[in-house]
Amino acid sequence: MSKVIISCAVTGAIHTPSMSDHLPITPQQIAEQSIAAAEAGAAIIHLHARDPIDGRPTPDPAVFMQFLPVIKQSTDAVINITTGGGLGMSLDERLAAPLQAKPEMCSLNMGSMNFNIAPSAARVKKFKYDWEKPYLEGTTNYIFRNTFQDIEQVVERLGKAHGTRFEFECYDIGHLYNLAHMLDRKVVEPPLFTQTIFGILGGIGAEHRNLMFMKETADRLFGKDYVWSVLAAGRNQMPFVTMAGMMGGNVRVGLEDSLWIGKGQAATSNAQQVAKIRRILEELSLEIASPAEAREILKLKG
Ligand code: KMH
Ligand code: ZN
């Protein structure tokens, strides 16, 4: 069996500072947590940036540049920058930092969808910052736009121009077909690093039969042309990534996807989640891929 690639998504654009004291906000916190996650076993670090003062997601390349070189200097991990950005960002804003950093890897979201985190918002009793409440309410009327033209534009401007390869984010069955369409038209090239995502309201639900269905569908559509990875939101994170590991898949953890480490227990860091899934996988006699091995498996430019 091939070694398991652990990705870690350290902050995202969905959780807000009031939801967890451990969510990294400042460039220093993002760098420190990324480095610790890499040391704990993550081969790929997926990154968003936040305003250092109030934690609001920002597309500003200058903020990204405050932590990207620090992470690069201290680890060998593959840097994966978001092209999903955050609520209200245009495609040009979403591409600004990736176009400046020209990383080995970026996320690429494979369809438009509602993207609602109202359930987590409802739990927040008191907000630290004024922007959080309207931002969270905004998610109930938010269309996460990723048209076919948008997708091709990202491939064109990053993939074709700079050799960046992608983590294809598939939140539902239709997104796998969109990816297959891009493969048929040779817009994208194998191996396709396909992140199947469960439990975002607006995407496919976190049910085990759906995990099987997504995997079977991807197997049918892509055969040997893809590398399968799994993430699940919130409390479903650890059970789903464990199942994925047992089924020969790769895994993504991190505070972007879940703020929890166990039932009712807040995660204190990204590294804690990486260490936990690593421990589980190694107990199951699975081996963890190093960054160099991940680069080879995913054919990254290095
Ligand atoms: N910003 C979210 C709506 C990505 O990083 O590409 C989705 C997201 C995915 O964060
Ligand atoms: Zn992300």
Tab-separated table of N, CA and C in Angstrom, residues 76-241:
chain	number	residue	atom	x	y	z
A	76	ASP	N	10.182	21.295	5.176
A	76	ASP	CA	10.264	20.858	3.794
A	76	ASP	C	8.844	20.633	3.245
A	77	ALA	N	7.838	20.969	4.055
A	77	ALA	CA	6.448	20.653	3.685
A	77	ALA	C	6.046	21.342	2.382
A	78	VAL	N	5.154	20.685	1.669
A	78	VAL	CA	4.587	21.264	0.447
A	78	VAL	C	3.633	22.382	0.864
A	79	ILE	N	3.816	23.547	0.251
A	79	ILE	CA	2.922	24.677	0.528
A	79	ILE	C	1.761	24.631	-0.459
A	80	ASN	N	0.568	24.679	0.088
A	80	ASN	CA	-0.661	24.635	-0.700
A	80	ASN	C	-1.478	25.874	-0.316
A	81	ILE	N	-1.623	26.802	-1.268
A	81	ILE	CA	-2.345	28.051	-0.972
A	81	ILE	C	-3.774	27.953	-1.503
A	82	THR	N	-4.710	28.480	-0.738
A	82	THR	CA	-6.110	28.468	-1.164
A	82	THR	C	-6.328	29.300	-2.424
A	83	THR	N	-7.220	28.820	-3.307
A	83	THR	CA	-7.786	29.720	-4.326
A	83	THR	C	-9.276	29.908	-4.036
A	84	GLY	N	-9.735	29.325	-2.913
A	84	GLY	CA	-11.135	29.501	-2.503
A	84	GLY	C	-11.318	30.812	-1.762
A	85	GLY	N	-10.255	31.270	-1.106
A	85	GLY	CA	-10.282	32.540	-0.381
A	85	GLY	C	-11.281	32.537	0.740
A	86	GLY	N	-12.139	33.562	0.771
A	86	GLY	CA	-13.150	33.665	1.820
A	86	GLY	C	-14.347	34.420	1.283
A	87	LEU	N	-15.371	34.468	2.081
A	87	LEU	CA	-16.639	35.111	1.725
A	87	LEU	C	-16.439	36.488	1.098
A	88	GLY	N	-17.048	36.717	-0.064
A	88	GLY	CA	-17.045	38.051	-0.658
A	88	GLY	C	-15.805	38.381	-1.465
A	89	MET	N	-14.871	37.454	-1.607
A	89	MET	CA	-13.659	37.759	-2.402
A	89	MET	C	-13.911	37.414	-3.874
A	90	SER	N	-13.437	38.290	-4.771
A	90	SER	CA	-13.551	38.016	-6.211
A	90	SER	C	-12.492	36.987	-6.604
A	91	LEU	N	-12.628	36.445	-7.817
A	91	LEU	CA	-11.628	35.470	-8.269
A	91	LEU	C	-10.243	36.113	-8.351
A	92	ASP	N	-10.182	37.354	-8.817
A	92	ASP	CA	-8.876	38.025	-8.898
A	92	ASP	C	-8.252	38.166	-7.509
A	93	GLU	N	-9.073	38.501	-6.521
A	93	GLU	CA	-8.546	38.587	-5.144
A	93	GLU	C	-8.077	37.216	-4.669
A	94	ARG	N	-8.868	36.203	-4.971
A	94	ARG	CA	-8.518	34.841	-4.538
A	94	ARG	C	-7.205	34.368	-5.162
A	95	LEU	N	-6.901	34.917	-6.362
A	95	LEU	CA	-5.688	34.461	-7.059
A	95	LEU	C	-4.459	35.327	-6.772
A	96	ALA	N	-4.659	36.442	-6.095
A	96	ALA	CA	-3.550	37.399	-5.933
A	96	ALA	C	-2.341	36.775	-5.218
A	97	ALA	N	-2.555	36.163	-4.083
A	97	ALA	CA	-1.417	35.595	-3.329
A	97	ALA	C	-0.799	34.398	-4.060
A	98	PRO	N	-1.633	33.447	-4.556
A	98	PRO	CA	-1.029	32.343	-5.318
A	98	PRO	C	-0.201	32.835	-6.511
A	99	LEU	N	-0.682	33.882	-7.191
A	99	LEU	CA	0.070	34.366	-8.370
A	99	LEU	C	1.403	34.978	-7.959
A	100	GLN	N	1.443	35.553	-6.781
A	100	GLN	CA	2.720	36.110	-6.312
A	100	GLN	C	3.652	35.002	-5.807
A	101	ALA	N	3.099	34.045	-5.073
A	101	ALA	CA	3.952	33.018	-4.431
A	101	ALA	C	4.297	31.861	-5.368
A	102	LYS	N	3.462	31.641	-6.387
A	102	LYS	CA	3.652	30.534	-7.341
A	102	LYS	C	3.989	29.217	-6.616
A	103	PRO	N	3.100	28.773	-5.742
A	103	PRO	CA	3.423	27.589	-4.942
A	103	PRO	C	3.355	26.293	-5.748
A	104	GLU	N	3.856	25.225	-5.121
A	104	GLU	CA	3.787	23.909	-5.759
A	104	GLU	C	2.340	23.458	-5.909
A	105	MET	N	1.507	23.872	-4.940
A	105	MET	CA	0.126	23.379	-4.930
A	105	MET	C	-0.842	24.470	-4.493
A	106	CYS	N	-2.053	24.422	-5.077
A	106	CYS	CA	-3.156	25.299	-4.648
A	106	CYS	C	-4.421	24.459	-4.599
A	107	SER	N	-5.379	24.902	-3.787
A	107	SER	CA	-6.695	24.253	-3.841
A	107	SER	C	-7.407	24.732	-5.099
A	108	LEU	N	-8.299	23.887	-5.627
A	108	LEU	CA	-9.127	24.284	-6.768
A	108	LEU	C	-10.503	23.657	-6.552
A	109	ASN	N	-11.481	24.540	-6.329
A	109	ASN	CA	-12.825	24.096	-5.960
A	109	ASN	C	-13.623	23.770	-7.210
A	110	MET	N	-14.222	22.572	-7.236
A	110	MET	CA	-14.713	22.016	-8.496
A	110	MET	C	-16.177	22.275	-8.798
A	111	GLY	N	-16.777	23.272	-8.147
A	111	GLY	CA	-18.143	23.640	-8.503
A	111	GLY	C	-18.664	24.742	-7.615
A	112	SER	N	-19.716	25.406	-8.097
A	112	SER	CA	-20.364	26.451	-7.293
A	112	SER	C	-21.346	25.787	-6.341
A	113	MET	N	-21.541	26.414	-5.203
A	113	MET	CA	-22.406	25.785	-4.194
A	113	MET	C	-22.790	26.784	-3.100
A	114	ASN	N	-23.830	26.448	-2.342
A	114	ASN	CA	-24.046	27.135	-1.070
A	114	ASN	C	-22.964	26.625	-0.125
A	115	PHE	N	-22.542	27.455	0.804
A	115	PHE	CA	-21.471	27.003	1.722
A	115	PHE	C	-21.823	27.622	3.063
A	116	ASN	N	-22.472	26.847	3.897
A	116	ASN	CA	-23.127	27.406	5.068
A	116	ASN	C	-22.586	26.798	6.346
A	117	ILE	N	-22.148	27.671	7.232
A	117	ILE	CA	-21.668	27.162	8.516
A	117	ILE	C	-22.548	27.670	9.655
A	118	ALA	N	-23.809	27.936	9.315
A	118	ALA	CA	-24.742	28.444	10.324
A	118	ALA	C	-24.763	27.599	11.598
A	119	PRO	N	-24.646	26.276	11.518
A	119	PRO	CA	-24.696	25.508	12.763
A	119	PRO	C	-23.588	25.904	13.747
A	120	SER	N	-22.367	26.124	13.255
A	120	SER	CA	-21.301	26.524	14.185
A	120	SER	C	-21.529	27.955	14.668
A	121	ALA	N	-22.074	28.801	13.763
A	121	ALA	CA	-22.315	30.192	14.138
A	121	ALA	C	-23.301	30.269	15.298
A	122	ALA	N	-24.282	29.394	15.267
A	122	ALA	CA	-25.333	29.439	16.286
A	122	ALA	C	-24.783	29.177	17.682
A	123	ARG	N	-23.643	28.485	17.754
A	123	ARG	CA	-23.074	28.154	19.071
A	123	ARG	C	-22.305	29.321	19.702
A	124	VAL	N	-21.946	30.306	18.903
A	124	VAL	CA	-21.141	31.406	19.439
A	124	VAL	C	-22.034	32.335	20.264
A	125	LYS	N	-21.673	32.493	21.547
A	125	LYS	CA	-22.511	33.314	22.449
A	125	LYS	C	-22.113	34.792	22.370
A	126	LYS	N	-20.789	35.005	22.339
A	126	LYS	CA	-20.315	36.392	22.369
A	126	LYS	C	-19.194	36.528	21.337
A	127	PHE	N	-19.286	37.552	20.507
A	127	PHE	CA	-18.278	37.729	19.469
A	127	PHE	C	-17.185	38.690	19.922
A	128	LYS	N	-15.941	38.342	19.592
A	128	LYS	CA	-14.808	39.218	19.932
A	128	LYS	C	-14.748	40.418	19.003
A	129	TYR	N	-15.103	40.208	17.738
A	129	TYR	CA	-14.937	41.267	16.731
A	129	TYR	C	-16.264	41.533	16.010
A	130	ASP	N	-16.448	42.795	15.609
A	130	ASP	CA	-17.707	43.212	14.985
A	130	ASP	C	-17.998	42.505	13.657
A	131	TRP	N	-16.956	42.127	12.941
A	131	TRP	CA	-17.182	41.570	11.593
A	131	TRP	C	-17.744	40.148	11.639
A	132	GLU	N	-17.558	39.453	12.778
A	132	GLU	CA	-17.848	38.015	12.795
A	132	GLU	C	-19.330	37.676	12.590
A	133	LYS	N	-20.196	38.375	13.329
A	133	LYS	CA	-21.633	38.037	13.268
A	133	LYS	C	-22.173	38.225	11.842
A	134	PRO	N	-21.982	39.432	11.236
A	134	PRO	CA	-22.478	39.572	9.854
A	134	PRO	C	-21.815	38.599	8.882
A	135	TYR	N	-20.554	38.292	9.105
A	135	TYR	CA	-19.842	37.344	8.221
A	135	TYR	C	-20.524	35.974	8.291
A	136	LEU	N	-20.773	35.528	9.517
A	136	LEU	CA	-21.394	34.213	9.691
A	136	LEU	C	-22.820	34.215	9.157
A	137	GLU	N	-23.548	35.313	9.400
A	137	GLU	CA	-24.904	35.404	8.842
A	137	GLU	C	-24.848	35.414	7.321
A	138	GLY	N	-23.796	36.052	6.797
A	138	GLY	CA	-23.617	36.111	5.340
A	138	GLY	C	-23.494	34.737	4.708
A	139	THR	N	-23.011	33.773	5.472
A	139	THR	CA	-22.846	32.426	4.891
A	139	THR	C	-24.193	31.786	4.563
A	140	THR	N	-25.278	32.290	5.155
A	140	THR	CA	-26.596	31.705	4.837
A	140	THR	C	-27.122	32.213	3.485
A	141	ASN	N	-26.471	33.230	2.945
A	141	ASN	CA	-26.901	33.739	1.637
A	141	ASN	C	-25.705	33.824	0.678
A	142	TYR	N	-24.767	32.915	0.852
A	142	TYR	CA	-23.494	32.978	0.132
A	142	TYR	C	-23.455	31.926	-0.963
A	143	ILE	N	-23.103	32.373	-2.140
A	143	ILE	CA	-22.847	31.397	-3.213
A	143	ILE	C	-21.342	31.363	-3.421
A	144	PHE	N	-20.773	30.195	-3.169
A	144	PHE	CA	-19.331	29.991	-3.373
A	144	PHE	C	-19.173	29.712	-4.867
A	145	ARG	N	-18.706	30.768	-5.589
A	145	ARG	CA	-18.733	30.719	-7.045
A	145	ARG	C	-17.489	30.061	-7.624
A	146	ASN	N	-17.702	28.997	-8.360
A	146	ASN	CA	-16.598	28.327	-9.075
A	146	ASN	C	-17.158	27.790	-10.385
A	147	THR	N	-17.386	28.701	-11.346
A	147	THR	CA	-17.964	28.291	-12.627
A	147	THR	C	-16.920	27.496	-13.429
A	148	PHE	N	-17.369	26.867	-14.503
A	148	PHE	CA	-16.417	26.147	-15.361
A	148	PHE	C	-15.332	27.110	-15.861
A	149	GLN	N	-15.785	28.332	-16.199
A	149	GLN	CA	-14.809	29.311	-16.696
A	149	GLN	C	-13.814	29.707	-15.594
A	150	ASP	N	-14.334	29.886	-14.370
A	150	ASP	CA	-13.448	30.202	-13.232
A	150	ASP	C	-12.400	29.095	-13.057
A	151	ILE	N	-12.876	27.859	-13.095
A	151	ILE	CA	-11.969	26.716	-12.878
A	151	ILE	C	-10.872	26.715	-13.946
A	152	GLU	N	-11.289	26.914	-15.195
A	152	GLU	CA	-10.293	26.918	-16.284
A	152	GLU	C	-9.317	28.075	-16.144
A	153	GLN	N	-9.850	29.205	-15.636
A	153	GLN	CA	-8.979	30.359	-15.459
A	153	GLN	C	-7.890	30.080	-14.403
A	154	VAL	N	-8.280	29.423	-13.335
A	154	VAL	CA	-7.304	29.093	-12.289
A	154	VAL	C	-6.226	28.158	-12.863
A	155	VAL	N	-6.678	27.161	-13.637
A	155	VAL	CA	-5.714	26.219	-14.223
A	155	VAL	C	-4.770	26.968	-15.169
A	156	GLU	N	-5.364	27.846	-15.964
A	156	GLU	CA	-4.587	28.616	-16.940
A	156	GLU	C	-3.538	29.489	-16.253
A	157	ARG	N	-4.001	30.288	-15.278
A	157	ARG	CA	-3.145	31.328	-14.697
A	157	ARG	C	-2.133	30.773	-13.701
A	158	LEU	N	-2.469	29.635	-13.074
A	158	LEU	CA	-1.529	29.075	-12.088
A	158	LEU	C	-0.870	27.797	-12.584
A	159	GLY	N	-1.714	26.873	-13.055
A	159	GLY	CA	-1.199	25.566	-13.477
A	159	GLY	C	-0.342	25.690	-14.714
A	160	LYS	N	-0.949	26.212	-15.783
A	160	LYS	CA	-0.219	26.284	-17.055
A	160	LYS	C	0.924	27.301	-16.977
A	161	ALA	N	0.680	28.434	-16.313
A	161	ALA	CA	1.700	29.493	-16.305
A	161	ALA	C	2.846	29.200	-15.339
A	162	HIS	N	2.565	28.550	-14.224
A	162	HIS	CA	3.609	28.423	-13.184
A	162	HIS	C	3.875	26.991	-12.715
A	163	GLY	N	3.207	26.024	-13.325
A	163	GLY	CA	3.465	24.632	-12.945
A	163	GLY	C	2.881	24.251	-11.599
A	164	THR	N	1.987	25.091	-11.073
A	164	THR	CA	1.307	24.736	-9.814
A	164	THR	C	0.382	23.557	-10.085
A	165	ARG	N	0.363	22.587	-9.148
A	165	ARG	CA	-0.602	21.495	-9.273
A	165	ARG	C	-1.678	21.675	-8.196
A	166	PHE	N	-2.762	20.894	-8.315
A	166	PHE	CA	-3.942	21.238	-7.523
A	166	PHE	C	-4.420	20.138	-6.575
A	167	GLU	N	-5.005	20.628	-5.481
A	167	GLU	CA	-5.823	19.788	-4.603
A	167	GLU	C	-7.253	20.074	-5.073
A	168	PHE	N	-7.859	19.122	-5.789
A	168	PHE	CA	-9.194	19.352	-6.355
A	168	PHE	C	-10.242	19.100	-5.276
A	169	GLU	N	-10.908	20.173	-4.874
A	169	GLU	CA	-11.860	20.076	-3.763
A	169	GLU	C	-13.231	19.673	-4.312
A	170	CYS	N	-13.674	18.477	-3.927
A	170	CYS	CA	-14.954	17.952	-4.426
A	170	CYS	C	-15.905	17.760	-3.257
A	171	TYR	N	-16.906	18.630	-3.176
A	171	TYR	CA	-17.823	18.652	-2.030
A	171	TYR	C	-19.080	17.841	-2.302
A	172	ASP	N	-19.178	17.298	-3.499
A	172	ASP	CA	-20.375	16.540	-3.869
A	172	ASP	C	-20.057	15.709	-5.109
A	173	ILE	N	-20.954	14.759	-5.383
A	173	ILE	CA	-20.736	13.852	-6.512
A	173	ILE	C	-20.541	14.606	-7.835
A	174	GLY	N	-21.360	15.643	-8.055
A	174	GLY	CA	-21.284	16.392	-9.317
A	174	GLY	C	-19.904	16.989	-9.543
A	175	HIS	N	-19.216	17.323	-8.448
A	175	HIS	CA	-17.889	17.924	-8.592
A	175	HIS	C	-16.891	16.907	-9.170
A	176	LEU	N	-17.115	15.620	-8.887
A	176	LEU	CA	-16.238	14.595	-9.481
A	176	LEU	C	-16.456	14.548	-10.996
A	177	TYR	N	-17.721	14.701	-11.399
A	177	TYR	CA	-18.012	14.704	-12.845
A	177	TYR	C	-17.431	15.959	-13.509
A	178	ASN	N	-17.455	17.078	-12.788
A	178	ASN	CA	-16.841	18.295	-13.351
A	178	ASN	C	-15.345	18.072	-13.579
A	179	LEU	N	-14.726	17.396	-12.604
A	179	LEU	CA	-13.282	17.116	-12.722
A	179	LEU	C	-13.021	16.143	-13.881
A	180	ALA	N	-13.909	15.151	-14.017
A	180	ALA	CA	-13.756	14.187	-15.121
A	180	ALA	C	-13.878	14.903	-16.469
A	181	HIS	N	-14.791	15.876	-16.519
A	181	HIS	CA	-14.969	16.674	-17.746
A	181	HIS	C	-13.677	17.434	-18.079
A	182	MET	N	-13.054	18.007	-17.049
A	182	MET	CA	-11.794	18.749	-17.262
A	182	MET	C	-10.677	17.793	-17.693
A	183	LEU	N	-10.711	16.573	-17.154
A	183	LEU	CA	-9.698	15.579	-17.535
A	183	LEU	C	-9.907	15.148	-18.994
A	184	ASP	N	-11.163	14.889	-19.363
A	184	ASP	CA	-11.485	14.501	-20.754
A	184	ASP	C	-10.990	15.554	-21.734
A	185	ARG	N	-11.177	16.815	-21.363
A	185	ARG	CA	-10.787	17.904	-22.268
A	185	ARG	C	-9.314	18.281	-22.130
A	186	LYS	N	-8.600	17.508	-21.296
A	186	LYS	CA	-7.166	17.729	-21.077
A	186	LYS	C	-6.853	19.112	-20.498
A	187	VAL	N	-7.821	19.693	-19.813
A	187	VAL	CA	-7.567	20.944	-19.092
A	187	VAL	C	-6.642	20.628	-17.915
A	188	VAL	N	-6.888	19.477	-17.263
A	188	VAL	CA	-6.045	19.053	-16.130
A	188	VAL	C	-5.363	17.737	-16.473
A	189	GLU	N	-4.258	17.496	-15.773
A	189	GLU	CA	-3.464	16.295	-16.062
A	189	GLU	C	-3.348	15.410	-14.841
A	190	PRO	N	-3.360	14.100	-15.035
A	190	PRO	CA	-3.150	13.206	-13.900
A	190	PRO	C	-1.705	13.283	-13.391
A	191	PRO	N	-1.439	12.845	-12.165
A	191	PRO	CA	-2.405	12.316	-11.199
A	191	PRO	C	-3.220	13.433	-10.554
A	192	LEU	N	-4.533	13.216	-10.445
A	192	LEU	CA	-5.424	14.228	-9.874
A	192	LEU	C	-5.513	14.016	-8.361
A	193	PHE	N	-5.038	14.987	-7.608
A	193	PHE	CA	-5.117	14.894	-6.138
A	193	PHE	C	-6.531	15.338	-5.756
A	194	THR	N	-7.370	14.352	-5.509
A	194	THR	CA	-8.805	14.609	-5.365
A	194	THR	C	-9.212	14.573	-3.905
A	195	GLN	N	-9.593	15.744	-3.400
A	195	GLN	CA	-9.984	15.853	-1.991
A	195	GLN	C	-11.502	15.697	-1.916
A	196	THR	N	-11.992	14.553	-1.461
A	196	THR	CA	-13.443	14.397	-1.319
A	196	THR	C	-13.831	14.888	0.080
A	197	ILE	N	-14.863	15.738	0.108
A	197	ILE	CA	-15.182	16.518	1.311
A	197	ILE	C	-16.589	16.191	1.788
A	198	PHE	N	-16.715	15.943	3.075
A	198	PHE	CA	-17.994	15.502	3.630
A	198	PHE	C	-18.425	16.407	4.777
A	199	GLY	N	-19.732	16.686	4.797
A	199	GLY	CA	-20.308	17.332	5.975
A	199	GLY	C	-20.309	18.840	5.984
A	200	ILE	N	-20.042	19.484	4.823
A	200	ILE	CA	-20.271	20.927	4.727
A	200	ILE	C	-21.743	21.082	4.341
A	201	LEU	N	-22.489	21.936	5.050
A	201	LEU	CA	-23.884	22.157	4.669
A	201	LEU	C	-23.901	22.879	3.316
A	202	GLY	N	-24.470	22.200	2.321
A	202	GLY	CA	-24.381	22.693	0.940
A	202	GLY	C	-23.687	21.642	0.077
A	203	GLY	N	-22.977	20.730	0.709
A	203	GLY	CA	-22.301	19.630	0.003
A	203	GLY	C	-22.845	18.284	0.476
A	204	ILE	N	-22.168	17.212	0.079
A	204	ILE	CA	-22.648	15.864	0.443
A	204	ILE	C	-22.495	15.647	1.956
A	205	GLY	N	-23.449	14.931	2.548
A	205	GLY	CA	-23.457	14.729	4.007
A	205	GLY	C	-22.384	13.746	4.467
A	206	ALA	N	-22.069	13.831	5.755
A	206	ALA	CA	-21.040	12.951	6.330
A	206	ALA	C	-21.674	11.624	6.752
A	207	GLU	N	-21.948	10.796	5.769
A	207	GLU	CA	-22.451	9.441	6.034
A	207	GLU	C	-21.487	8.471	5.378
A	208	HIS	N	-21.249	7.355	6.060
A	208	HIS	CA	-20.241	6.427	5.555
A	208	HIS	C	-20.571	5.910	4.159
A	209	ARG	N	-21.877	5.715	3.904
A	209	ARG	CA	-22.230	5.219	2.561
A	209	ARG	C	-21.853	6.245	1.487
A	210	ASN	N	-21.852	7.534	1.880
A	210	ASN	CA	-21.444	8.565	0.915
A	210	ASN	C	-19.941	8.514	0.641
A	211	LEU	N	-19.190	8.150	1.686
A	211	LEU	CA	-17.735	7.998	1.504
A	211	LEU	C	-17.471	6.903	0.465
A	212	MET	N	-18.182	5.790	0.633
A	212	MET	CA	-18.039	4.669	-0.325
A	212	MET	C	-18.450	5.125	-1.730
A	213	PHE	N	-19.562	5.833	-1.792
A	213	PHE	CA	-20.118	6.257	-3.088
A	213	PHE	C	-19.168	7.216	-3.807
A	214	MET	N	-18.610	8.168	-3.051
A	214	MET	CA	-17.657	9.114	-3.668
A	214	MET	C	-16.439	8.343	-4.171
A	215	LYS	N	-15.931	7.400	-3.338
A	215	LYS	CA	-14.727	6.639	-3.738
A	215	LYS	C	-15.023	5.787	-4.974
A	216	GLU	N	-16.160	5.074	-4.932
A	216	GLU	CA	-16.508	4.221	-6.094
A	216	GLU	C	-16.647	5.060	-7.356
A	217	THR	N	-17.273	6.227	-7.213
A	217	THR	CA	-17.477	7.090	-8.387
A	217	THR	C	-16.136	7.598	-8.919
A	218	ALA	N	-15.271	8.021	-8.002
A	218	ALA	CA	-13.950	8.499	-8.431
A	218	ALA	C	-13.158	7.358	-9.075
A	219	ASP	N	-13.253	6.146	-8.503
A	219	ASP	CA	-12.548	4.988	-9.091
A	219	ASP	C	-13.028	4.768	-10.530
A	220	ARG	N	-14.337	4.838	-10.707
A	220	ARG	CA	-14.938	4.606	-12.023
A	220	ARG	C	-14.525	5.698	-13.018
A	221	LEU	N	-14.540	6.957	-12.553
A	221	LEU	CA	-14.261	8.073	-13.470
A	221	LEU	C	-12.782	8.228	-13.790
A	222	PHE	N	-11.925	7.951	-12.758
A	222	PHE	CA	-10.501	8.302	-12.930
A	222	PHE	C	-9.567	7.092	-12.964
A	223	GLY	N	-10.050	5.927	-12.568
A	223	GLY	CA	-9.185	4.742	-12.540
A	223	GLY	C	-7.890	5.012	-11.799
A	224	LYS	N	-6.771	4.784	-12.473
A	224	LYS	CA	-5.469	4.981	-11.829
A	224	LYS	C	-4.991	6.425	-11.920
A	225	ASP	N	-5.823	7.298	-12.515
A	225	ASP	CA	-5.379	8.674	-12.758
A	225	ASP	C	-5.529	9.598	-11.557
A	226	TYR	N	-5.902	9.030	-10.409
A	226	TYR	CA	-6.107	9.958	-9.290
A	226	TYR	C	-5.527	9.441	-7.979
A	227	VAL	N	-5.295	10.396	-7.089
A	227	VAL	CA	-4.809	10.100	-5.735
A	227	VAL	C	-5.909	10.603	-4.797
A	228	TRP	N	-6.459	9.685	-4.040
A	228	TRP	CA	-7.667	9.989	-3.254
A	228	TRP	C	-7.331	10.506	-1.858
A	229	SER	N	-7.986	11.591	-1.477
A	229	SER	CA	-7.842	12.101	-0.112
A	229	SER	C	-9.223	12.456	0.438
A	230	VAL	N	-9.320	12.478	1.754
A	230	VAL	CA	-10.606	12.723	2.426
A	230	VAL	C	-10.453	13.767	3.521
A	231	LEU	N	-11.460	14.658	3.600
A	231	LEU	CA	-11.618	15.486	4.799
A	231	LEU	C	-13.094	15.520	5.142
A	232	ALA	N	-13.371	15.682	6.430
A	232	ALA	CA	-14.761	15.851	6.859
A	232	ALA	C	-14.809	16.977	7.875
A	233	ALA	N	-15.929	17.703	7.863
A	233	ALA	CA	-16.054	18.884	8.717
A	233	ALA	C	-16.486	18.507	10.130
A	234	GLY	N	-15.983	19.274	11.083
A	234	GLY	CA	-16.433	19.171	12.471
A	234	GLY	C	-16.164	17.807	13.084
A	235	ARG	N	-17.156	17.333	13.853
A	235	ARG	CA	-16.947	16.088	14.622
A	235	ARG	C	-16.722	14.874	13.733
A	236	ASN	N	-17.049	14.969	12.469
A	236	ASN	CA	-16.841	13.822	11.571
A	236	ASN	C	-15.405	13.705	11.082
A	237	GLN	N	-14.573	14.690	11.415
A	237	GLN	CA	-13.212	14.709	10.871
A	237	GLN	C	-12.447	13.405	11.135
A	238	MET	N	-12.221	13.084	12.409
A	238	MET	CA	-11.359	11.930	12.733
A	238	MET	C	-11.942	10.595	12.265
A	239	PRO	N	-13.254	10.331	12.498
A	239	PRO	CA	-13.781	9.059	11.984
A	239	PRO	C	-13.630	8.915	10.473
A	240	PHE	N	-13.868	9.992	9.737
A	240	PHE	CA	-13.792	9.890	8.275
A	240	PHE	C	-12.361	9.718	7.784
A	241	VAL	N	-11.424	10.451	8.377
A	241	VAL	CA	-10.045	10.292	7.884
A	241	VAL	C	-9.499	8.919	8.276
